[in-house]
PDB file of C-alpha atoms in Angstrom:
ATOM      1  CA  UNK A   1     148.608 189.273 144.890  1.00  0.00           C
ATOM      2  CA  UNK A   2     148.516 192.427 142.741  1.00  0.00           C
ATOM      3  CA  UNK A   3     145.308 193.669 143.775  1.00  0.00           C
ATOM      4  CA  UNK A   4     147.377 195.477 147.101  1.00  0.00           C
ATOM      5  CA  UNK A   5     147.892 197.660 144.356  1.00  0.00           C
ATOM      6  CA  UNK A   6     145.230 198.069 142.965  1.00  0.00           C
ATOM      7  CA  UNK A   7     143.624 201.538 143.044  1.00  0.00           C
ATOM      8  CA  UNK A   8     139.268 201.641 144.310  1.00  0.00           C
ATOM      9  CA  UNK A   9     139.285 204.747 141.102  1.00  0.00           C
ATOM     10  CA  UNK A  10     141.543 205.682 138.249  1.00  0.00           C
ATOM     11  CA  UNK A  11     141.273 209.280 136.998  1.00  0.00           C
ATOM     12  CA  UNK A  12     142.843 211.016 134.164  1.00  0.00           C
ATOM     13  CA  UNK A  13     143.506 214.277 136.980  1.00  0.00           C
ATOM     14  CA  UNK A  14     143.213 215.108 140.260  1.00  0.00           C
ATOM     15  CA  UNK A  15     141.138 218.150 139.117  1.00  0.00           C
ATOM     16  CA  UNK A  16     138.044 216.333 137.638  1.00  0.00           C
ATOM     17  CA  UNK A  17     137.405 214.259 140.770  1.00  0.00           C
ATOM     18  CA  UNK A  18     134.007 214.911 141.764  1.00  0.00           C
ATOM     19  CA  UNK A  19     134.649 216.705 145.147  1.00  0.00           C
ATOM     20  CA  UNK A  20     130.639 217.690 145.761  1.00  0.00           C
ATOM     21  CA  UNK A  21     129.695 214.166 144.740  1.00  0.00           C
ATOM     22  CA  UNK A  22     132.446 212.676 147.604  1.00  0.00           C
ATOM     23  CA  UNK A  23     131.516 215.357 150.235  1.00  0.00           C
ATOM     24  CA  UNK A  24     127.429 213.900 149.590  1.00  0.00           C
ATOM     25  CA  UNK A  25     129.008 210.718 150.188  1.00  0.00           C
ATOM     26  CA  UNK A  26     129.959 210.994 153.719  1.00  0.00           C
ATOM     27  CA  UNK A  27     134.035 212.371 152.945  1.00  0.00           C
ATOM     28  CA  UNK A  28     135.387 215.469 155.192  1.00  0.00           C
ATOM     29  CA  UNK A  29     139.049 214.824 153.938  1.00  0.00           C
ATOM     30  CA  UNK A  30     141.269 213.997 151.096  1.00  0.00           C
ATOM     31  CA  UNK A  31     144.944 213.418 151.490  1.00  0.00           C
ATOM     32  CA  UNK A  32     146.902 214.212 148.612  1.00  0.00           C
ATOM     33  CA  UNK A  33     150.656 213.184 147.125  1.00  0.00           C
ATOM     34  CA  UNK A  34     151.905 216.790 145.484  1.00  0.00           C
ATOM     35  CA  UNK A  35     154.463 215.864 143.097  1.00  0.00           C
ATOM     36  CA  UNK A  36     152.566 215.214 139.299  1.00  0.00           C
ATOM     37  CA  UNK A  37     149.472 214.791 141.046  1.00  0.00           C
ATOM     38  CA  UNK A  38     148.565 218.449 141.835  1.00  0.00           C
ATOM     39  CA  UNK A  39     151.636 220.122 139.893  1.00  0.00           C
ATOM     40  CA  UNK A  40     154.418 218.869 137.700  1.00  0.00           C
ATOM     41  CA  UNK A  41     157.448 217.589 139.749  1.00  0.00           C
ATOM     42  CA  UNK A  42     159.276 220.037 142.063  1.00  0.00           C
ATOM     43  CA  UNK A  43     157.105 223.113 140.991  1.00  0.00           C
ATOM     44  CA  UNK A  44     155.256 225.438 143.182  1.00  0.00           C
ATOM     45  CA  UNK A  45     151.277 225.617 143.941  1.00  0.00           C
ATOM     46  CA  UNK A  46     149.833 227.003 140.507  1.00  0.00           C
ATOM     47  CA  UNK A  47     146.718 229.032 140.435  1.00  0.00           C
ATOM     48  CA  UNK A  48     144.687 225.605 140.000  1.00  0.00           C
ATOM     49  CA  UNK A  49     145.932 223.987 143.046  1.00  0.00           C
ATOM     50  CA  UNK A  50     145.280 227.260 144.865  1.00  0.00           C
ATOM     51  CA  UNK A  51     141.503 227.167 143.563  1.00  0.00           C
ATOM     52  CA  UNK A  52     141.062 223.020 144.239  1.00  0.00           C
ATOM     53  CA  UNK A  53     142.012 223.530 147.880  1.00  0.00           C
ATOM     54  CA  UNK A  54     140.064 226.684 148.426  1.00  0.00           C
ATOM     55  CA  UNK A  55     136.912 224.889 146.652  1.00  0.00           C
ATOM     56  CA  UNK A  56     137.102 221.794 148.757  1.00  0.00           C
ATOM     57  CA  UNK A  57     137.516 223.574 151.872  1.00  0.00           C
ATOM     58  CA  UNK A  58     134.507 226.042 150.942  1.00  0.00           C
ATOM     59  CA  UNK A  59     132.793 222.869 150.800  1.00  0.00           C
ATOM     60  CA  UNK A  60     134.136 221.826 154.574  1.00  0.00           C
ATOM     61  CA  UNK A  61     136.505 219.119 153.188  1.00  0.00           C
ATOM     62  CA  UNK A  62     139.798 219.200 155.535  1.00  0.00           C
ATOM     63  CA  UNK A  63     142.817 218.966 153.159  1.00  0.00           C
ATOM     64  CA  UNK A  64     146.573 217.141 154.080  1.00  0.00           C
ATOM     65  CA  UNK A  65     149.515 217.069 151.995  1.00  0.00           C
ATOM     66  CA  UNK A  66     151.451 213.254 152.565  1.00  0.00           C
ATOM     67  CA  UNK A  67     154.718 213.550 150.406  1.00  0.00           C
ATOM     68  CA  UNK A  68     157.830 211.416 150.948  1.00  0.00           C
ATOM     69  CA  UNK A  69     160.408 214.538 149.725  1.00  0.00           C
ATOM     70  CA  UNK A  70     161.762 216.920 152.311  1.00  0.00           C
ATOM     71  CA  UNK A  71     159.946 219.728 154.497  1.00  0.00           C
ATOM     72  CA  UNK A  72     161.398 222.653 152.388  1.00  0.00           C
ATOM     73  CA  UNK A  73     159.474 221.456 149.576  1.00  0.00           C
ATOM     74  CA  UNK A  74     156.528 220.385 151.392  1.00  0.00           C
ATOM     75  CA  UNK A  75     156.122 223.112 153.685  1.00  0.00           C
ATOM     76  CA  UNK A  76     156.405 225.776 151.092  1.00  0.00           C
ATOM     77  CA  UNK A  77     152.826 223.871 148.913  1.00  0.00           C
ATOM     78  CA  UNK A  78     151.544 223.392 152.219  1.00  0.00           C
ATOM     79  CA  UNK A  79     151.904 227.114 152.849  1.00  0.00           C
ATOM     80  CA  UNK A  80     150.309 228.079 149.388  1.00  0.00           C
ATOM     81  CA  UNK A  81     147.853 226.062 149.674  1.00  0.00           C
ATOM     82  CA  UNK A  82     146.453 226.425 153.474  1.00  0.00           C
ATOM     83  CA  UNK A  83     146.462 223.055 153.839  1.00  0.00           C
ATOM     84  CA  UNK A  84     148.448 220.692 156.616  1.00  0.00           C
ATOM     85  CA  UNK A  85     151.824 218.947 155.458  1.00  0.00           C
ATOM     86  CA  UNK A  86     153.461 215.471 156.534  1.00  0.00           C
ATOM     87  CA  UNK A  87     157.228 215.221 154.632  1.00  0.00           C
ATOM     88  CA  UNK A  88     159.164 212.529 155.044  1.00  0.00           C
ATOM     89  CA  UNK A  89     156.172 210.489 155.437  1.00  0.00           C
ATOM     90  CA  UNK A  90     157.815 207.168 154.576  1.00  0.00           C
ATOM     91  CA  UNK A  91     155.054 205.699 151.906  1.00  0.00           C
ATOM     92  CA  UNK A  92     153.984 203.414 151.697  1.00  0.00           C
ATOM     93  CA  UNK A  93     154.494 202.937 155.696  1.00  0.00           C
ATOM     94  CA  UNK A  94     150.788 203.512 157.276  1.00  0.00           C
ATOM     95  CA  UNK A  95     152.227 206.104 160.182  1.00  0.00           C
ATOM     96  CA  UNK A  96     151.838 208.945 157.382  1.00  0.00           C
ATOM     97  CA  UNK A  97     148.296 208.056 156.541  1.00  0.00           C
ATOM     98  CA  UNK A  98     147.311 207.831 159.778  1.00  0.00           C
ATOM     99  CA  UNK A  99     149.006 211.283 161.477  1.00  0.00           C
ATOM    100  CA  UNK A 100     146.999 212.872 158.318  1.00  0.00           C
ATOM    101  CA  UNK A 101     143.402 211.569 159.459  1.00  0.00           C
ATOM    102  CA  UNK A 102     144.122 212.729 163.117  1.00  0.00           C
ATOM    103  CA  UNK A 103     145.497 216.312 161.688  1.00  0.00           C
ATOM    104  CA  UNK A 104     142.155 216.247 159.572  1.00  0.00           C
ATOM    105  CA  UNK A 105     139.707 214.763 162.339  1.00  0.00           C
ATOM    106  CA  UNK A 106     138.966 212.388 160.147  1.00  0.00           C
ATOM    107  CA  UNK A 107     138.952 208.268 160.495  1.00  0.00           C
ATOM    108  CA  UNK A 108     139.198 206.135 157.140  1.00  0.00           C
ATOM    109  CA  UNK A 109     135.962 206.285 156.058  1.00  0.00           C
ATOM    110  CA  UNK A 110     135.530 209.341 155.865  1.00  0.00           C
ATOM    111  CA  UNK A 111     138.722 210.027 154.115  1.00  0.00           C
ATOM    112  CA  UNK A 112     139.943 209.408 150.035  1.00  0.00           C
ATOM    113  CA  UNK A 113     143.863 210.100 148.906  1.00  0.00           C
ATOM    114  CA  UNK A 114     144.964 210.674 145.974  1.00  0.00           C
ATOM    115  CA  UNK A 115     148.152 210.208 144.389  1.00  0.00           C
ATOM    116  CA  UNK A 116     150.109 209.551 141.051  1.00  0.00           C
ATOM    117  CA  UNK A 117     152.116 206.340 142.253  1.00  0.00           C
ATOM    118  CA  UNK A 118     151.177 202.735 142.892  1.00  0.00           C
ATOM    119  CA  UNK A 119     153.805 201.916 144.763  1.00  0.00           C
ATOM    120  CA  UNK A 120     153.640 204.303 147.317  1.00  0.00           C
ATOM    121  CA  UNK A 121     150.811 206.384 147.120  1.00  0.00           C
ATOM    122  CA  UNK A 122     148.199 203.865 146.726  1.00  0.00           C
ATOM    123  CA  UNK A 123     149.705 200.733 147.728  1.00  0.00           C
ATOM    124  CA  UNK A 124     150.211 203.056 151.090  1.00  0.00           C
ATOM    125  CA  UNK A 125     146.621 204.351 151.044  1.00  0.00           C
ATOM    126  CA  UNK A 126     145.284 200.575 150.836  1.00  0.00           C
ATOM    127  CA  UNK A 127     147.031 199.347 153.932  1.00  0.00           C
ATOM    128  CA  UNK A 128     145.663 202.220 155.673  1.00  0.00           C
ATOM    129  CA  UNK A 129     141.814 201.261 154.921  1.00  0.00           C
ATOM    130  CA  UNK A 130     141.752 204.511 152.852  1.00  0.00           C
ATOM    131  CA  UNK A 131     140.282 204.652 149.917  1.00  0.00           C
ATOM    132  CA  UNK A 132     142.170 205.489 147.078  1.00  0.00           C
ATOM    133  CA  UNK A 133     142.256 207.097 143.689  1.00  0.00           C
ATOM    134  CA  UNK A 134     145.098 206.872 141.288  1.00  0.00           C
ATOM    135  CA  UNK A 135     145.475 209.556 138.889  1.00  0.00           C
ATOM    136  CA  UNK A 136     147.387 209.846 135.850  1.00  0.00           C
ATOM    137  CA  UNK A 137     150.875 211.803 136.106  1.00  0.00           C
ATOM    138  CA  UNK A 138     150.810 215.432 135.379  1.00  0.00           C
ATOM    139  CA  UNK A 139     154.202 215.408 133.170  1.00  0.00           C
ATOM    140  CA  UNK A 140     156.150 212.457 132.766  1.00  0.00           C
ATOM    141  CA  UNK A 141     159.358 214.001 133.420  1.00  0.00           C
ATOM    142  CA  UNK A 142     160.836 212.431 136.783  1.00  0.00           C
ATOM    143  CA  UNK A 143     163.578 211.440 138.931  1.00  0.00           C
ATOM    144  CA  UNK A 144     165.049 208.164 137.271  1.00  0.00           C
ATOM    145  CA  UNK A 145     163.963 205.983 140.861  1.00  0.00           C
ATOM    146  CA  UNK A 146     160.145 207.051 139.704  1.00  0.00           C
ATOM    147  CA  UNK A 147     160.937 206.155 135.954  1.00  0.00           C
ATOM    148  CA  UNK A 148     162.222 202.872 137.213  1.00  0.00           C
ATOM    149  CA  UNK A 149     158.887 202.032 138.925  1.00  0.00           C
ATOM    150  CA  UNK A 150     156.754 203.272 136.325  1.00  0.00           C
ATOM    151  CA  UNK A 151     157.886 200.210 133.986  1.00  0.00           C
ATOM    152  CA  UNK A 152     156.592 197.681 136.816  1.00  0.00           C
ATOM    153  CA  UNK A 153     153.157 200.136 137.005  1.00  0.00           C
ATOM    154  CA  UNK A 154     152.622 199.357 133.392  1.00  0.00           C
ATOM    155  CA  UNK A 155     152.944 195.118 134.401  1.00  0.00           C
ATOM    156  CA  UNK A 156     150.305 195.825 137.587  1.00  0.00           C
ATOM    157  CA  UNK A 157     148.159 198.519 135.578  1.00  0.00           C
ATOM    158  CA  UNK A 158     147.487 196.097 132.844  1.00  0.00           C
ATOM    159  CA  UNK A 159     146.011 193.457 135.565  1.00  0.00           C
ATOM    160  CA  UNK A 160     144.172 196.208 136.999  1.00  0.00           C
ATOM    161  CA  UNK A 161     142.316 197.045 133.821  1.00  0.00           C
ATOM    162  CA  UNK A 162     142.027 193.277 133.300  1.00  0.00           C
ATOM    163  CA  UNK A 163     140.326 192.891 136.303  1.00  0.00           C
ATOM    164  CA  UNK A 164     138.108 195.516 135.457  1.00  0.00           C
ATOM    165  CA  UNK A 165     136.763 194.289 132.263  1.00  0.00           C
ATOM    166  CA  UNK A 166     135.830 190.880 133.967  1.00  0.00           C
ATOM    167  CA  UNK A 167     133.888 192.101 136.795  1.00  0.00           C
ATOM    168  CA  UNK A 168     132.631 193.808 134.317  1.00  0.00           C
ATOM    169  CA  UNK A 169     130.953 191.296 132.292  1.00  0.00           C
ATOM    170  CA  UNK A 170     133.867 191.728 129.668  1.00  0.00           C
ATOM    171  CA  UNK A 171     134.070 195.264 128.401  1.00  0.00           C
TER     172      UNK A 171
END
Protein backbone atom coordinates (compact mmCIF):
# COMPACT_ATOMS: atom_id res chain seq x y z
CA UNK A 1 0.00 0.00 0.00
CA UNK A 2 2.93 2.33 0.75
CA UNK A 3 4.97 1.54 -2.10
CA UNK A 4 2.63 4.46 -4.26
CA UNK A 5 5.04 6.31 -2.43
CA UNK A 6 7.73 4.98 -2.80
CA UNK A 7 10.46 6.85 -4.72
CA UNK A 8 12.51 4.48 -8.00
CA UNK A 9 15.97 6.76 -6.33
CA UNK A 10 16.70 8.62 -3.15
CA UNK A 11 19.44 11.28 -3.35
CA UNK A 12 21.01 13.39 -0.78
CA UNK A 13 20.59 16.62 -3.68
CA UNK A 14 19.27 17.36 -6.72
CA UNK A 15 22.80 18.52 -7.77
CA UNK A 16 24.68 15.13 -7.62
CA UNK A 17 22.19 13.32 -9.86
CA UNK A 18 24.07 11.93 -12.59
CA UNK A 19 22.59 14.01 -15.52
CA UNK A 20 25.25 12.51 -18.37
CA UNK A 21 24.65 9.03 -16.98
CA UNK A 22 20.47 9.65 -17.43
CA UNK A 23 20.88 11.47 -20.83
CA UNK A 24 23.08 7.85 -21.97
CA UNK A 25 20.12 6.25 -20.70
CA UNK A 26 17.58 7.29 -23.13
CA UNK A 27 16.18 10.73 -20.83
CA UNK A 28 15.59 14.19 -22.86
CA UNK A 29 13.69 15.72 -19.78
CA UNK A 30 13.55 16.14 -16.11
CA UNK A 31 10.72 17.85 -14.37
CA UNK A 32 11.58 19.42 -11.28
CA UNK A 33 9.58 20.68 -7.85
CA UNK A 34 11.59 24.20 -6.96
CA UNK A 35 10.92 24.77 -3.45
CA UNK A 36 14.02 22.85 -1.18
CA UNK A 37 14.72 20.83 -4.04
CA UNK A 38 16.68 23.31 -6.23
CA UNK A 39 16.75 26.31 -3.59
CA UNK A 40 15.65 26.76 -0.02
CA UNK A 41 11.89 27.66 0.26
CA UNK A 42 10.63 30.87 -1.39
CA UNK A 43 14.19 32.01 -2.56
CA UNK A 44 15.25 32.97 -5.96
CA UNK A 45 17.39 30.84 -8.67
CA UNK A 46 21.03 30.86 -7.05
CA UNK A 47 24.06 30.67 -9.20
CA UNK A 48 23.84 26.68 -8.87
CA UNK A 49 20.45 26.33 -10.20
CA UNK A 50 21.45 28.73 -12.98
CA UNK A 51 24.54 26.35 -13.84
CA UNK A 52 22.31 22.79 -13.38
CA UNK A 53 19.83 24.03 -15.97
CA UNK A 54 22.34 25.48 -18.35
CA UNK A 55 24.45 22.06 -18.00
CA UNK A 56 21.52 19.82 -18.68
CA UNK A 57 20.33 21.74 -21.51
CA UNK A 58 24.02 21.90 -23.04
CA UNK A 59 23.57 18.32 -22.86
CA UNK A 60 19.97 18.55 -24.90
CA UNK A 61 17.92 17.65 -21.76
CA UNK A 62 14.51 19.81 -21.99
CA UNK A 63 13.90 21.21 -18.45
CA UNK A 64 10.07 22.00 -16.73
CA UNK A 65 9.41 23.51 -13.52
CA UNK A 66 5.91 21.60 -11.85
CA UNK A 67 5.28 23.59 -8.52
CA UNK A 68 1.92 23.73 -6.72
CA UNK A 69 2.61 27.67 -5.34
CA UNK A 70 1.45 30.58 -7.44
CA UNK A 71 2.74 31.95 -10.97
CA UNK A 72 4.56 35.00 -9.39
CA UNK A 73 6.81 32.70 -7.76
CA UNK A 74 7.05 30.25 -10.42
CA UNK A 75 7.34 32.38 -13.28
CA UNK A 76 10.05 34.51 -11.84
CA UNK A 77 12.61 30.71 -11.36
CA UNK A 78 11.22 29.82 -14.53
CA UNK A 79 12.52 33.08 -15.96
CA UNK A 80 16.05 32.67 -14.28
CA UNK A 81 16.40 29.63 -15.17
CA UNK A 82 15.23 29.39 -19.06
CA UNK A 83 13.29 26.70 -18.35
CA UNK A 84 9.20 26.16 -18.86
CA UNK A 85 6.88 26.64 -15.68
CA UNK A 86 3.45 24.87 -14.67
CA UNK A 87 2.07 26.73 -11.13
CA UNK A 88 -0.76 25.72 -9.67
CA UNK A 89 -0.15 22.35 -10.91
CA UNK A 90 -2.37 20.56 -8.39
CA UNK A 91 0.19 17.56 -7.22
CA UNK A 92 -0.18 15.07 -6.92
CA UNK A 93 -3.09 15.29 -9.74
CA UNK A 94 -1.40 13.70 -13.09
CA UNK A 95 -2.70 16.85 -15.46
CA UNK A 96 0.64 18.71 -14.25
CA UNK A 97 2.91 15.86 -15.12
CA UNK A 98 1.51 15.34 -18.17
CA UNK A 99 1.20 19.25 -19.69
CA UNK A 100 5.13 19.12 -18.65
CA UNK A 101 6.05 16.05 -21.03
CA UNK A 102 4.04 17.68 -23.95
CA UNK A 103 5.84 21.27 -23.16
CA UNK A 104 9.15 19.11 -23.15
CA UNK A 105 8.31 16.68 -26.19
CA UNK A 106 8.85 14.17 -24.10
CA UNK A 107 6.56 10.86 -23.16
CA UNK A 108 7.29 9.03 -19.70
CA UNK A 109 10.04 7.18 -20.54
CA UNK A 110 11.98 9.38 -21.51
CA UNK A 111 11.35 11.67 -18.67
CA UNK A 112 12.67 11.58 -14.57
CA UNK A 113 11.23 14.35 -11.86
CA UNK A 114 12.55 15.23 -9.10
CA UNK A 115 11.24 16.60 -6.05
CA UNK A 116 11.64 16.97 -2.16
CA UNK A 117 8.04 15.64 -1.15
CA UNK A 118 6.42 12.23 -1.07
CA UNK A 119 3.25 13.24 -0.99
CA UNK A 120 3.07 15.26 -3.84
CA UNK A 121 6.02 15.27 -5.75
CA UNK A 122 6.61 11.68 -6.02
CA UNK A 123 3.48 10.11 -5.13
CA UNK A 124 2.37 12.53 -8.27
CA UNK A 125 5.31 11.47 -10.46
CA UNK A 126 4.35 7.63 -9.85
CA UNK A 127 0.80 7.89 -11.08
CA UNK A 128 2.10 9.54 -14.04
CA UNK A 129 4.47 6.46 -15.13
CA UNK A 130 7.38 8.89 -14.46
CA UNK A 131 10.10 7.93 -12.89
CA UNK A 132 11.02 9.49 -9.88
CA UNK A 133 13.77 10.59 -7.59
CA UNK A 134 13.29 11.89 -4.13
CA UNK A 135 15.83 14.10 -2.80
CA UNK A 136 16.56 15.23 0.54
CA UNK A 137 15.22 18.87 1.54
CA UNK A 138 17.54 21.70 1.01
CA UNK A 139 16.69 23.50 4.54
CA UNK A 140 14.20 22.23 6.74
CA UNK A 141 12.59 25.40 7.40
CA UNK A 142 8.88 25.25 5.92
CA UNK A 143 5.39 26.21 5.89
CA UNK A 144 3.78 24.30 8.96
CA UNK A 145 1.24 22.18 6.16
CA UNK A 146 4.86 20.72 4.81
CA UNK A 147 6.11 20.18 8.51
CA UNK A 148 2.89 18.37 9.13
CA UNK A 149 3.55 15.87 6.29
CA UNK A 150 7.05 15.43 6.92
CA UNK A 151 6.16 13.45 10.29
CA UNK A 152 4.02 10.86 8.10
CA UNK A 153 7.31 10.84 5.46
CA UNK A 154 9.38 9.63 8.32
CA UNK A 155 6.42 6.47 8.93
CA UNK A 156 6.57 5.74 4.80
CA UNK A 157 10.47 6.51 4.52
CA UNK A 158 11.27 3.96 7.10
CA UNK A 159 9.25 1.16 4.93
CA UNK A 160 10.96 2.42 2.02
CA UNK A 161 14.42 1.77 3.37
CA UNK A 162 12.99 -1.48 4.76
CA UNK A 163 12.10 -2.56 1.59
CA UNK A 164 15.32 -1.81 0.35
CA UNK A 165 17.42 -3.82 2.60
CA UNK A 166 15.27 -6.99 1.76
CA UNK A 167 15.45 -6.93 -1.88
CA UNK A 168 18.56 -6.47 -1.03
CA UNK A 169 19.53 -9.63 0.48
CA UNK A 170 19.46 -7.78 3.96
CA UNK A 171 21.88 -4.90 4.04
Amino acid sequence: MLERFYPKEWRDSTYQIPWEAWYGKGIRGVIFDIDNTLVRHDQPADERAVALFKRLHALGIRTCLLSNNKEPRVAAFGDSVDSPYIYKSGKPGVAGYQKAMKLMGTDESTTLFVGDQLFTDIYGANRAGIYSILVKPIHPKEEIQIVVKRYLEVVVLHFYRKSLRNSSGGI
